[in-house]
PDB file of C-alpha atoms in Angstrom:
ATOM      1  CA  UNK Z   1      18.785 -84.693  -2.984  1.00  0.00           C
ATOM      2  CA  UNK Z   2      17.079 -87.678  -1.622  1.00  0.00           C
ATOM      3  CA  UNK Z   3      15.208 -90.005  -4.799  1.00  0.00           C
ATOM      4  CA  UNK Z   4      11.891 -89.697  -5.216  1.00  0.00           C
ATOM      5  CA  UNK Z   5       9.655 -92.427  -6.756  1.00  0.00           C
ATOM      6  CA  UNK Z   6       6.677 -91.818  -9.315  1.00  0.00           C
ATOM      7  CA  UNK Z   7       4.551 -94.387  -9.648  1.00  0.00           C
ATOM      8  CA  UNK Z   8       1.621 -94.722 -12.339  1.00  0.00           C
ATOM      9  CA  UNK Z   9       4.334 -92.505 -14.245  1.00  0.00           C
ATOM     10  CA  UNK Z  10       2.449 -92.954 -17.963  1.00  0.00           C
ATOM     11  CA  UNK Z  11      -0.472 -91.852 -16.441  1.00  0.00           C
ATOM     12  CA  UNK Z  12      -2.909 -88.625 -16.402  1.00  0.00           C
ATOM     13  CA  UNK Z  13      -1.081 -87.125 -13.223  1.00  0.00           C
ATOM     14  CA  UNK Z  14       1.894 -89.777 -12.478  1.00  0.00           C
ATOM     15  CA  UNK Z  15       3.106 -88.342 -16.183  1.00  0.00           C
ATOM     16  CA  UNK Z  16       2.927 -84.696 -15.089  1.00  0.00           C
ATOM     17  CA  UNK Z  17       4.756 -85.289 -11.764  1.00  0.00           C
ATOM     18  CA  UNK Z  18       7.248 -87.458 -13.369  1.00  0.00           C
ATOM     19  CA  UNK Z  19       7.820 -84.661 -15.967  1.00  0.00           C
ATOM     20  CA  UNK Z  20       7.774 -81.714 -13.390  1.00  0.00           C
ATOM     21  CA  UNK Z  21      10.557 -83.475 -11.223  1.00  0.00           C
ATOM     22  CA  UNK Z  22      12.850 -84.181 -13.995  1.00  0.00           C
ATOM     23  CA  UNK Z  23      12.543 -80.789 -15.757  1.00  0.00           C
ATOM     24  CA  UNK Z  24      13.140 -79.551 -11.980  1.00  0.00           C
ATOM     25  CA  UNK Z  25      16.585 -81.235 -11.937  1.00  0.00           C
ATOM     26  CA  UNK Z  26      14.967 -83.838  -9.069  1.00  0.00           C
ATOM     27  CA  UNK Z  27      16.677 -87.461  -8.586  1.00  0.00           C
ATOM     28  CA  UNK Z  28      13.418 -89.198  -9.553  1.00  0.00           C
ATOM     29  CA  UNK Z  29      12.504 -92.672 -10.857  1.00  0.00           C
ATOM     30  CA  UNK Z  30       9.486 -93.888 -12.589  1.00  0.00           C
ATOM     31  CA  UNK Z  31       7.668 -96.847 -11.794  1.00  0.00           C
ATOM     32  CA  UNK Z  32       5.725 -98.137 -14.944  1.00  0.00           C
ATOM     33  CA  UNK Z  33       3.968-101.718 -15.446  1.00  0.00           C
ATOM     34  CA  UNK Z  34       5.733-101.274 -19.062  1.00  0.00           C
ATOM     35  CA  UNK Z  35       8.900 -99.671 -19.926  1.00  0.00           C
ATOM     36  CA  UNK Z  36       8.217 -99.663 -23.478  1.00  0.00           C
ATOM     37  CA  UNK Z  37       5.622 -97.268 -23.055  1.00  0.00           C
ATOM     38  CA  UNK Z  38       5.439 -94.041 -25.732  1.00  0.00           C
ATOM     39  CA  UNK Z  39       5.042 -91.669 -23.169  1.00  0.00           C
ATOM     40  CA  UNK Z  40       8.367 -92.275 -21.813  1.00  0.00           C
ATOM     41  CA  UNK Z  41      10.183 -92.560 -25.157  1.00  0.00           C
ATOM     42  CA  UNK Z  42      12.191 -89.102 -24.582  1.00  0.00           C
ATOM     43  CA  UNK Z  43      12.935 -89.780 -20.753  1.00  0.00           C
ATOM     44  CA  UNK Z  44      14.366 -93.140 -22.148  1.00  0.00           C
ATOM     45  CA  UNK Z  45      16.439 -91.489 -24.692  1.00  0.00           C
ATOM     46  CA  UNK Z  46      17.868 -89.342 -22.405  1.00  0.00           C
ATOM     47  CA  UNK Z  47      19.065 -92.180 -20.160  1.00  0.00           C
ATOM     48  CA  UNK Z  48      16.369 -91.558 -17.021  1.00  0.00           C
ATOM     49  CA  UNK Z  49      15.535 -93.832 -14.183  1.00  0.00           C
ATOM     50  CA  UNK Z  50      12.896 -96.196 -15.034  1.00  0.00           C
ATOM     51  CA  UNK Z  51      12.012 -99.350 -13.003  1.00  0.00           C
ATOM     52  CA  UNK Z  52       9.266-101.950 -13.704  1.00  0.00           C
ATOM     53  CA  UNK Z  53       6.975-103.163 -11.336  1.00  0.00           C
ATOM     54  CA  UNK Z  54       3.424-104.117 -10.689  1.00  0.00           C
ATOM     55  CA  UNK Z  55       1.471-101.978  -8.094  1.00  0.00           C
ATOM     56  CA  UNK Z  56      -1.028-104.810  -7.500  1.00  0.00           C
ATOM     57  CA  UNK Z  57       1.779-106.843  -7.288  1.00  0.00           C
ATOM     58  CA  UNK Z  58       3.826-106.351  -3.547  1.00  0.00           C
ATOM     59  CA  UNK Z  59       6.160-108.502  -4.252  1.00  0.00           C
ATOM     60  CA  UNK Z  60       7.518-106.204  -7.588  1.00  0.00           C
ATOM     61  CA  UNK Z  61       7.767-103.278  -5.333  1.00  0.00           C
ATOM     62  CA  UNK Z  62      11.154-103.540  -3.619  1.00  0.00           C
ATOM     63  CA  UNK Z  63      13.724-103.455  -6.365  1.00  0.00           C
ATOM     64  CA  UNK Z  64      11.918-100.865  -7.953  1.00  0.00           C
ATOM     65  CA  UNK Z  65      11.837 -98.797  -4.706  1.00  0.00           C
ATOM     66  CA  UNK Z  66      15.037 -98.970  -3.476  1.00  0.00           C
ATOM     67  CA  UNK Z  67      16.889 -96.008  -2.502  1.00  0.00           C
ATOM     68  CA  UNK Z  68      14.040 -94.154  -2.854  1.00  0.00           C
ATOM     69  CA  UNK Z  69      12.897 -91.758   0.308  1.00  0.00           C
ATOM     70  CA  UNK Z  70       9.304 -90.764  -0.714  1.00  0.00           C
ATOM     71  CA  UNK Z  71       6.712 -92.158  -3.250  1.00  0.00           C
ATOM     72  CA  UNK Z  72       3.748 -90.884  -5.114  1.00  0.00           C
ATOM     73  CA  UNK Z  73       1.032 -93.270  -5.038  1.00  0.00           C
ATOM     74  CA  UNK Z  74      -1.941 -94.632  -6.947  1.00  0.00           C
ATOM     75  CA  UNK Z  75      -4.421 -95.213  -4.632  1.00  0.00           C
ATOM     76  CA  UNK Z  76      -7.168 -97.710  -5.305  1.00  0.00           C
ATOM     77  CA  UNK Z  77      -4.815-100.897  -5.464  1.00  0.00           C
ATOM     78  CA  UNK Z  78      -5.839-104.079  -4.478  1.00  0.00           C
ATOM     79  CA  UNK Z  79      -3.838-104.453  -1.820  1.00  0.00           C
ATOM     80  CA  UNK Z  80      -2.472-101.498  -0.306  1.00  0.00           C
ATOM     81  CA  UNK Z  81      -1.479-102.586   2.924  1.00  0.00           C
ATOM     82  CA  UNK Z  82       0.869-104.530   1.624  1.00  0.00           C
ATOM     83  CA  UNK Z  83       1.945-102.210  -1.393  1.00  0.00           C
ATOM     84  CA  UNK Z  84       2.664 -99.875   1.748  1.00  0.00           C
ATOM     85  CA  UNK Z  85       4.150-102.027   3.654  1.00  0.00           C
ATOM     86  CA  UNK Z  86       6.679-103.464   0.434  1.00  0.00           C
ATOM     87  CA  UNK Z  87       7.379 -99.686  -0.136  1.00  0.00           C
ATOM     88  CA  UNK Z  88       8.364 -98.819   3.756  1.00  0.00           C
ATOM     89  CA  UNK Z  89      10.772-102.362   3.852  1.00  0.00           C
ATOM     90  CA  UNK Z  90      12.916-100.513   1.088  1.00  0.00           C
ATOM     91  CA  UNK Z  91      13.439 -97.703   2.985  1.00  0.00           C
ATOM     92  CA  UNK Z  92       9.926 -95.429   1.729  1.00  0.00           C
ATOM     93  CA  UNK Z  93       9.763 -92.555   4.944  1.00  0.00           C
ATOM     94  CA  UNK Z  94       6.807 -90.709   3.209  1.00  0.00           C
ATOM     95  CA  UNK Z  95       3.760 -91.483   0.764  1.00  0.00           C
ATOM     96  CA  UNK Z  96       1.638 -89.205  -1.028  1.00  0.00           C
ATOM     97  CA  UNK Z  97      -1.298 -90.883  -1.886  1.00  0.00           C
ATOM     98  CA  UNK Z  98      -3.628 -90.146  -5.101  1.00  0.00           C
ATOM     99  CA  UNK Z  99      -7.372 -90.642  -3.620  1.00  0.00           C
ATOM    100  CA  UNK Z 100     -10.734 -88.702  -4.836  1.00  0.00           C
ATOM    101  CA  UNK Z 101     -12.763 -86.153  -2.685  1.00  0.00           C
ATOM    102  CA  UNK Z 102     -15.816 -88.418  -3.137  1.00  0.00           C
ATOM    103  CA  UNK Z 103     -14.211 -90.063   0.091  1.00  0.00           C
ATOM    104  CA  UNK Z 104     -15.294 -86.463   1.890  1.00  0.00           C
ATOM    105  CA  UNK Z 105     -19.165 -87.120   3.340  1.00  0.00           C
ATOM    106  CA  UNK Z 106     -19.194 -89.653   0.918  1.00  0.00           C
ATOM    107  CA  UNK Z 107     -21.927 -92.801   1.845  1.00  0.00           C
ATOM    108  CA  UNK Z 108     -20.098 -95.797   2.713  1.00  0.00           C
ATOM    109  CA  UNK Z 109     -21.554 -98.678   0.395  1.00  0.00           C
ATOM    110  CA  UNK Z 110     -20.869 -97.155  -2.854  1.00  0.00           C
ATOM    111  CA  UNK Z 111     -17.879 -98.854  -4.563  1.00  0.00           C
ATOM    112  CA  UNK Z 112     -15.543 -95.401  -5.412  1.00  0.00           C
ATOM    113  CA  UNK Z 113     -16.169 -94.320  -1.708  1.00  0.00           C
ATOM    114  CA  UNK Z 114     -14.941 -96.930  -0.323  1.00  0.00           C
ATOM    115  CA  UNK Z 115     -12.076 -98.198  -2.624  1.00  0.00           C
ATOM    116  CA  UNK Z 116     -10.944 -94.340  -1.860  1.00  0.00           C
ATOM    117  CA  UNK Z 117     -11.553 -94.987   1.777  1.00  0.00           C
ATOM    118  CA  UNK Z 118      -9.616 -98.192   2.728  1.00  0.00           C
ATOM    119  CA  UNK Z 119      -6.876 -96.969   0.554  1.00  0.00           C
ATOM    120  CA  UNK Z 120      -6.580 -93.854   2.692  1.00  0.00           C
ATOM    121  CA  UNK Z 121      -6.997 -96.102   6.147  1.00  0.00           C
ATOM    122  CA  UNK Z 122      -4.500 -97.947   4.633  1.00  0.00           C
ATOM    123  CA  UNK Z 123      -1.707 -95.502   4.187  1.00  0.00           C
ATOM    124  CA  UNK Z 124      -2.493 -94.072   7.813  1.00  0.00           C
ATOM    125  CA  UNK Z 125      -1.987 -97.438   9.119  1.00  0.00           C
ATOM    126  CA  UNK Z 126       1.151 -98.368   7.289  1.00  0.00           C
ATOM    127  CA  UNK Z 127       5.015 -96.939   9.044  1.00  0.00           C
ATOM    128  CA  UNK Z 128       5.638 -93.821   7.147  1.00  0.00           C
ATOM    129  CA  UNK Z 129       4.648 -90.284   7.115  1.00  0.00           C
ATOM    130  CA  UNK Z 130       1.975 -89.389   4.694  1.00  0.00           C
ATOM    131  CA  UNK Z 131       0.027 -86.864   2.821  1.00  0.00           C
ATOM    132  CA  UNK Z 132      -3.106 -87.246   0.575  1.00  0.00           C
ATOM    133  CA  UNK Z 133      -4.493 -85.951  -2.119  1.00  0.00           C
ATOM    134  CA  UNK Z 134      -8.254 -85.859  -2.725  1.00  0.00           C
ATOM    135  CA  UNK Z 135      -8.902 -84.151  -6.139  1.00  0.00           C
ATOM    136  CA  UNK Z 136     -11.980 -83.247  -8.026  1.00  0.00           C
ATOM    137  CA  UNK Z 137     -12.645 -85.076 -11.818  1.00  0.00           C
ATOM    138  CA  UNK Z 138      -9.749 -84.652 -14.037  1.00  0.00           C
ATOM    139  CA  UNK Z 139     -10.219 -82.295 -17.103  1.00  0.00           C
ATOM    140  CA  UNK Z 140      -8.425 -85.165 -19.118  1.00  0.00           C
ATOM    141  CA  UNK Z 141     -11.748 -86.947 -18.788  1.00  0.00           C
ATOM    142  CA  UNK Z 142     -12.873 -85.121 -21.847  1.00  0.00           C
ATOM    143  CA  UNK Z 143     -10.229 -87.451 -24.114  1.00  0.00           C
ATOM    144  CA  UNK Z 144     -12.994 -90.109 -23.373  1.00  0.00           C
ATOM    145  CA  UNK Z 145     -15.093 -88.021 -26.511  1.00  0.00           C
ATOM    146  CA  UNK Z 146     -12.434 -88.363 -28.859  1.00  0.00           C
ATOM    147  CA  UNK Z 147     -13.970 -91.798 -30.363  1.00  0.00           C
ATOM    148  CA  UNK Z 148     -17.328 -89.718 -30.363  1.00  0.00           C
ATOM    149  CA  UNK Z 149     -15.599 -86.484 -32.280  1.00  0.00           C
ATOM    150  CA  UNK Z 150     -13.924 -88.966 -34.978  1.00  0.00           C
ATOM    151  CA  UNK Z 151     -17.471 -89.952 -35.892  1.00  0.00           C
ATOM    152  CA  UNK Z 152     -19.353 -86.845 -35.430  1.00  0.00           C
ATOM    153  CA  UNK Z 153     -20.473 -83.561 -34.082  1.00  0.00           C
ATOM    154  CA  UNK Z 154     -22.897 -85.164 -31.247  1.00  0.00           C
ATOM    155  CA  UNK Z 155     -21.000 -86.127 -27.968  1.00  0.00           C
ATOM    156  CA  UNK Z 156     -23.168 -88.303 -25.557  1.00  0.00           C
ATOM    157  CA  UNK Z 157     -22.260 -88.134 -21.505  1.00  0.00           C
ATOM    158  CA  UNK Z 158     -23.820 -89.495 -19.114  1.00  0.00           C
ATOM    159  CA  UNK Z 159     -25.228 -86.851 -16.438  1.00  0.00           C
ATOM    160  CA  UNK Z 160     -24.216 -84.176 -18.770  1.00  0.00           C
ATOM    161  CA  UNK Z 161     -26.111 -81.401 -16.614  1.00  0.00           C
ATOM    162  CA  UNK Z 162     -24.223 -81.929 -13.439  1.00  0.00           C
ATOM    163  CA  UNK Z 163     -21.495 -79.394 -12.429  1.00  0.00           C
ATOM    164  CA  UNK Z 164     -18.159 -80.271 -11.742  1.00  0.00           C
ATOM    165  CA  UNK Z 165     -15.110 -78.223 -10.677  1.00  0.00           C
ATOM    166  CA  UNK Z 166     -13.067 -80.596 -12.623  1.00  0.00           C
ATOM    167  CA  UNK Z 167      -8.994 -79.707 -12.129  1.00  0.00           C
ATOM    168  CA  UNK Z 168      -5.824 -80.079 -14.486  1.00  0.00           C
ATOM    169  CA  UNK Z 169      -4.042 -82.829 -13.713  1.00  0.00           C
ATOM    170  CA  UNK Z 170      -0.672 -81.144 -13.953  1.00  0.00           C
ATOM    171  CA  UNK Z 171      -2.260 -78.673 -11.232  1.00  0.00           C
ATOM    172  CA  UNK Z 172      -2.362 -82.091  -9.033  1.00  0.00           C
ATOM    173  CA  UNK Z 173       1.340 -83.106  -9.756  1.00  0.00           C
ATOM    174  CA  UNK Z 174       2.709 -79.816  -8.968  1.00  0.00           C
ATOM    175  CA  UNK Z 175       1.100 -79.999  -5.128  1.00  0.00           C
ATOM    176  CA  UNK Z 176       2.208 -83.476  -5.161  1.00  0.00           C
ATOM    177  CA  UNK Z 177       5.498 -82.270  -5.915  1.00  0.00           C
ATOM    178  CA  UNK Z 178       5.219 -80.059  -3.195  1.00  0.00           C
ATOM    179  CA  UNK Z 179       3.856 -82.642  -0.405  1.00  0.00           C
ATOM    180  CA  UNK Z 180       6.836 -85.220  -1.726  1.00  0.00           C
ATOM    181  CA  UNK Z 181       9.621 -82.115  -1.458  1.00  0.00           C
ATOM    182  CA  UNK Z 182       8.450 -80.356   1.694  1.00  0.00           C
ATOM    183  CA  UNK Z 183       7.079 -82.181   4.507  1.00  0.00           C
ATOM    184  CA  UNK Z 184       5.395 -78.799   6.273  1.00  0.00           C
ATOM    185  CA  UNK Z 185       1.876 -80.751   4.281  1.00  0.00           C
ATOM    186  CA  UNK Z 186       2.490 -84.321   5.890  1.00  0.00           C
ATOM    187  CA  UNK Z 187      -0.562 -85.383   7.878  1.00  0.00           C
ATOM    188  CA  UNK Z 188      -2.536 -83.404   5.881  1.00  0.00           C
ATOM    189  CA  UNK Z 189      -5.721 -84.783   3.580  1.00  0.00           C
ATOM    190  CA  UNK Z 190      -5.633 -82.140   0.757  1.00  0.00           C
ATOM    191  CA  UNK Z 191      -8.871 -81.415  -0.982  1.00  0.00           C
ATOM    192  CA  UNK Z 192      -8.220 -80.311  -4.694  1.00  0.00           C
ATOM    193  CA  UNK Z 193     -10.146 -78.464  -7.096  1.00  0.00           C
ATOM    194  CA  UNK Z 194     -10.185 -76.155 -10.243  1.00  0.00           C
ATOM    195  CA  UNK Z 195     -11.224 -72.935 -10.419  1.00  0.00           C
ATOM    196  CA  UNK Z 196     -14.684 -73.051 -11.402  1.00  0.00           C
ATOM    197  CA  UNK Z 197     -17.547 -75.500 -12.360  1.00  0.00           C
ATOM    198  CA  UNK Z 198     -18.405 -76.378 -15.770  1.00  0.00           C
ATOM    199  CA  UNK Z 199     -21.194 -78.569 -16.990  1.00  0.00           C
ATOM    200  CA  UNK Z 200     -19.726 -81.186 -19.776  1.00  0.00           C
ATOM    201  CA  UNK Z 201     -21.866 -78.605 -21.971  1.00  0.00           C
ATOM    202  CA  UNK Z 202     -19.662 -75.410 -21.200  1.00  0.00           C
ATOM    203  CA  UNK Z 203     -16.130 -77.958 -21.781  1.00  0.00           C
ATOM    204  CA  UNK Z 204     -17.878 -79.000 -24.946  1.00  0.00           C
ATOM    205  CA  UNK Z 205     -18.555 -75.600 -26.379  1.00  0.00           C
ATOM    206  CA  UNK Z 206     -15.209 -74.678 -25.238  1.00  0.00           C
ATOM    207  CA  UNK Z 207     -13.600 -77.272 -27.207  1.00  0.00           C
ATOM    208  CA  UNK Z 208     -15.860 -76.781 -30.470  1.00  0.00           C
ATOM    209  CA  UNK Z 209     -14.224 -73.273 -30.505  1.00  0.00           C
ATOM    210  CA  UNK Z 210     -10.459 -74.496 -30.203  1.00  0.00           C
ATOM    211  CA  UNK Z 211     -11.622 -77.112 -33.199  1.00  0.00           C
ATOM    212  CA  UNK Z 212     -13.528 -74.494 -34.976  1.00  0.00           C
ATOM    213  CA  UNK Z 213     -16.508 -77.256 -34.898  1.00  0.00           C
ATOM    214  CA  UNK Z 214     -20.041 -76.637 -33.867  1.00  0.00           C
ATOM    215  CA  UNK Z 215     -20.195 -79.400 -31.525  1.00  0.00           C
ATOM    216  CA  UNK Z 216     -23.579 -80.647 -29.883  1.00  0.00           C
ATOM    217  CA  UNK Z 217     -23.892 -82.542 -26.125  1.00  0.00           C
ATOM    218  CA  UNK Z 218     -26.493 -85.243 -25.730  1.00  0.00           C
ATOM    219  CA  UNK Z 219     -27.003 -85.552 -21.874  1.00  0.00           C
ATOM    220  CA  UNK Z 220     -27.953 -89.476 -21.233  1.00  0.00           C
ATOM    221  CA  UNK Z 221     -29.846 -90.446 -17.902  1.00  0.00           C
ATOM    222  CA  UNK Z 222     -31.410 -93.268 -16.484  1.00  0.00           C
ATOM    223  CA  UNK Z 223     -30.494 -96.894 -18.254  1.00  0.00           C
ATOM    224  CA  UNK Z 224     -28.416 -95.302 -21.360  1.00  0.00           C
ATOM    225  CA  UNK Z 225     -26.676 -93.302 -18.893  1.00  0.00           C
ATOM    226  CA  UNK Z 226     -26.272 -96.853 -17.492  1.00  0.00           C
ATOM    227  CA  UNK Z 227     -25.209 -98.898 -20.622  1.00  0.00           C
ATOM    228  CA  UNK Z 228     -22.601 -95.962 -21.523  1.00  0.00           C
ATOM    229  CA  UNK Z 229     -20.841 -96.135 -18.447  1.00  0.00           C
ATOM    230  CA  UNK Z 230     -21.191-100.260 -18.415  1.00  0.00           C
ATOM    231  CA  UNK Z 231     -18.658 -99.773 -21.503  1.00  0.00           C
ATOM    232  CA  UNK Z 232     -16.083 -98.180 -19.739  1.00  0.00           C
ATOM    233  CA  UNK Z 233     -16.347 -99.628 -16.288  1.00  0.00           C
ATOM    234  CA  UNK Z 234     -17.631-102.572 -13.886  1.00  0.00           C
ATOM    235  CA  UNK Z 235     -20.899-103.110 -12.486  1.00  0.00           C
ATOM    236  CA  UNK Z 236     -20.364-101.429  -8.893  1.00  0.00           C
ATOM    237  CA  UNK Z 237     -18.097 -98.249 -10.398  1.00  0.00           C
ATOM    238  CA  UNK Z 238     -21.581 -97.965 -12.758  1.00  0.00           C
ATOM    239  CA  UNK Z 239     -23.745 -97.980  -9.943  1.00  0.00           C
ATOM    240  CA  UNK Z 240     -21.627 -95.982  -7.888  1.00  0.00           C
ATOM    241  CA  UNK Z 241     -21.373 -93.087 -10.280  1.00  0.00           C
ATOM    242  CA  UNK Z 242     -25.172 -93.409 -10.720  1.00  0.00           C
ATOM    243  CA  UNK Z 243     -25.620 -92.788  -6.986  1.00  0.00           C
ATOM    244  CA  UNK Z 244     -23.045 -89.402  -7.324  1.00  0.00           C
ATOM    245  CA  UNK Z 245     -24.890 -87.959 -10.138  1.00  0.00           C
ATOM    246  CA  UNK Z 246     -28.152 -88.887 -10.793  1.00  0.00           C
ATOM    247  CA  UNK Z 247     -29.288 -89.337  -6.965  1.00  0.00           C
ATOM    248  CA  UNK Z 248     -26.649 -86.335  -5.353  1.00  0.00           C
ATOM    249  CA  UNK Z 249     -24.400 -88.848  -3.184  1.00  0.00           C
ATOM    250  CA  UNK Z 250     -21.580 -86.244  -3.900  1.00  0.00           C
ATOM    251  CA  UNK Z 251     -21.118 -82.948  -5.067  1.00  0.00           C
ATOM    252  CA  UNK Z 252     -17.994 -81.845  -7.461  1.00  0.00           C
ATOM    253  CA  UNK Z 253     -18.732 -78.698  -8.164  1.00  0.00           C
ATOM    254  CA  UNK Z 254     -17.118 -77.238  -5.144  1.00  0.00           C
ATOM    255  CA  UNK Z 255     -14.375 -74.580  -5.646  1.00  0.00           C
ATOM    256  CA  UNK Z 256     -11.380 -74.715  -2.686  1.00  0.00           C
ATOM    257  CA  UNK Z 257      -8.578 -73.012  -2.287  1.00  0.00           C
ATOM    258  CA  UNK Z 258      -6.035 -75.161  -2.115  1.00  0.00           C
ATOM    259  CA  UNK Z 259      -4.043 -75.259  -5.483  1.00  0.00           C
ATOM    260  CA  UNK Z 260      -3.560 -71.515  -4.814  1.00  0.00           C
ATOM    261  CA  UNK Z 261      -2.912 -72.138  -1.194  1.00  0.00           C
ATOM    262  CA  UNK Z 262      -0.257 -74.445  -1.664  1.00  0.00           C
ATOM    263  CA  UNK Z 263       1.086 -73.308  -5.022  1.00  0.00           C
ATOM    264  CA  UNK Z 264       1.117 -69.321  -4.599  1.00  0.00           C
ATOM    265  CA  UNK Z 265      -0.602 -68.946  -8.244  1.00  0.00           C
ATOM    266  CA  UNK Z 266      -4.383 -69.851  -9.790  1.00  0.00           C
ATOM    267  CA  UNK Z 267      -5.897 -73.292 -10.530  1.00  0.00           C
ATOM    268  CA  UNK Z 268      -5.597 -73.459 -14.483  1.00  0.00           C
ATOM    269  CA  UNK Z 269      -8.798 -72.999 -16.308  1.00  0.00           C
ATOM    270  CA  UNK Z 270     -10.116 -75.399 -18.889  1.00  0.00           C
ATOM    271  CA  UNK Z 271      -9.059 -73.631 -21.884  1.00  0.00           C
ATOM    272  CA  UNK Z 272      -4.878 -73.489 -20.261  1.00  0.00           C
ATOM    273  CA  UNK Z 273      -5.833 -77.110 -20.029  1.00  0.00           C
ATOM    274  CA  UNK Z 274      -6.930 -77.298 -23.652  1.00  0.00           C
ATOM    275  CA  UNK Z 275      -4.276 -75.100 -24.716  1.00  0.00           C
ATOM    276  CA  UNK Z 276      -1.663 -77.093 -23.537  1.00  0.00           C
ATOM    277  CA  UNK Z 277      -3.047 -80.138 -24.690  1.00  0.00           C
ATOM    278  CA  UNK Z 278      -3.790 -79.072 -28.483  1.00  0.00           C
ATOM    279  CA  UNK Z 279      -2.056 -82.385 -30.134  1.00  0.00           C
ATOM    280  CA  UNK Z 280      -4.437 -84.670 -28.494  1.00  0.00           C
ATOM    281  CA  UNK Z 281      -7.409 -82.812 -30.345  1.00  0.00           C
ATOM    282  CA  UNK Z 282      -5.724 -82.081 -33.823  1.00  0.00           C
ATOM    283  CA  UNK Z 283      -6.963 -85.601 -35.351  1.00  0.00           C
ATOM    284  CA  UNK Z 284     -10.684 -84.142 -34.684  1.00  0.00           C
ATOM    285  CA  UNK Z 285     -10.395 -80.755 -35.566  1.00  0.00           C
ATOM    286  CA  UNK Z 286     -12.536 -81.209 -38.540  1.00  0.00           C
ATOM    287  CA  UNK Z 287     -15.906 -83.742 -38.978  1.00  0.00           C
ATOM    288  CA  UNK Z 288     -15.255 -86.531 -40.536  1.00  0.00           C
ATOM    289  CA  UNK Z 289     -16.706 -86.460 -44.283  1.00  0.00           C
ATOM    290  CA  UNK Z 290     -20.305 -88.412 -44.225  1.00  0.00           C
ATOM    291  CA  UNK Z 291     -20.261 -88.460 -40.643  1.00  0.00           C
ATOM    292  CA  UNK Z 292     -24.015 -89.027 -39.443  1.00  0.00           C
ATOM    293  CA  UNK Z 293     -23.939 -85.944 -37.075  1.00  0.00           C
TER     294      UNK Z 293
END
């Protein structure tokens, strides 16, 4: 079997891939900006193939790459054409490339759109075969409210009304796994999505019953839906995600097909996602005493 290469390998759905692979008996290496990290503390004990490199960094690609026939890929870098182009110099025949489906009708001008966009021109430009992946929000984004749940029973979101058909990112890894294994799905932009749209409201509720907390959602629009988001990320990501939401650039609440299609079983609901994620929640599983609630 040919080596397969997992970038982003501590992350949301890098981890899950690089789990999958291994547990499938795959000859797969993980690229990681730090090899140190505590997610990969039992792939390091058991002797597994872990390089260092830089994604934003070309020039770190080529040791870390060699040998390796096809690579999962963060999109969003800041130089893709030539993270591409290190990647297909060590021998890389096929990419599958991690976008967002914000890039689909999405209004060129807005910061996410196009990030997602000249990423994808990128890896249609570059020598190798590709496939991409254009997935709806992650139901990981909930961890954000951990903070929030160690102080109280109130959870502020911004845009807490809108919809989305959020997805598990291990439902993400698994059809990467398929587009890096079986290239029947190269040339093909996959859209991804869970298997039904929940306001933050409906994840919340669901997760005050796996806590056994009554948990409350404060929906925050206008400028403190603003200064939240100015917290977590820059200026143009604020704005952008202000134009999704609050003024309907893009709509993720759309339910497709696709997991099923290309994985012959359902999307997995929120509460499989919550169920298989039960340690990250069991520090918050009960308010904190003389927490202002």
């Amino acid at each position: 079997m040919s080596k397969l290469l997992v970038t982003g390998a501590t992350g949301n759905v890098g981890g899950e891939l690089y789990r999958l692979l291994r547990d499938r008996g795959a000859d797969v290496r993980a690229v990681v900006r730090d090899r140190d990290h505590p997610a990969l503390r039992d792939a390091r004990a058991a002797g597994a193939d872990i390089a260092v490199a830089d994604l934003d960094r070309p020039e770190t690609i080529p040791s870390a790459a060699a040998g390796a026939s096809a690579a999962f890929v963060l999109g969003g870098r800041r130089d893709m054409p030539g993270l591409l182009g290190a990647l297909a110099g060590s021998g890389v025949g096929h990419v599958v490339l991690l976008t967002s489906r914000s890039v689909i009708g999405g209004v060129a001008g807005n910061a996410i759109v196009d990030m997602w966009t000249a990423s994808e021109d990128a890896v249609r430009g570059a020598s190798m075969s590709w496939t991409i992946l254009r997935p709806s929000g992650f139901m990981s984004n909930v961890e954000r409210w951990l903070p929030q749940l160690r102080a109280g029973d109130v959870v502020r979101v911004p845009f807490g009304e809108v919809p989305i058909a959020a997805i598990d990112p291990a439902d993400i890894a698994a059809v990467a796994a398929a587009a890096l294994t079986d290239r029947r799905h190269a040339s093909r932009a996959l859209e991804l999505s869970g298997p039904a749209p929940l306001r933050p409201a409906e994840q919340l509720a669901a997760l005050g019953r796996a806590l056994g907390r009554e948990l409350r959602l404060e929906s925050l629009t206008g400028e403190r839906a603003r200064a939240e988001l100015a917290s977590v990320f820059l200026a143009p990501f604020v704005e952008a995600q202000v134009r999704f939401f609050e003024r309907g650039e893009f709509d993720d609440a759309r339910v497709v097909p696709t997991v099923p299609d290309v994985l012959g079983r359902p999307a997995r609901t929120f509460a499989q996602w919550l169920a298989a994620h039960t340690p990250t929640f069991d520090q918050v599983k009960s308010t904190p005493h003389g927490a202002l609630t």
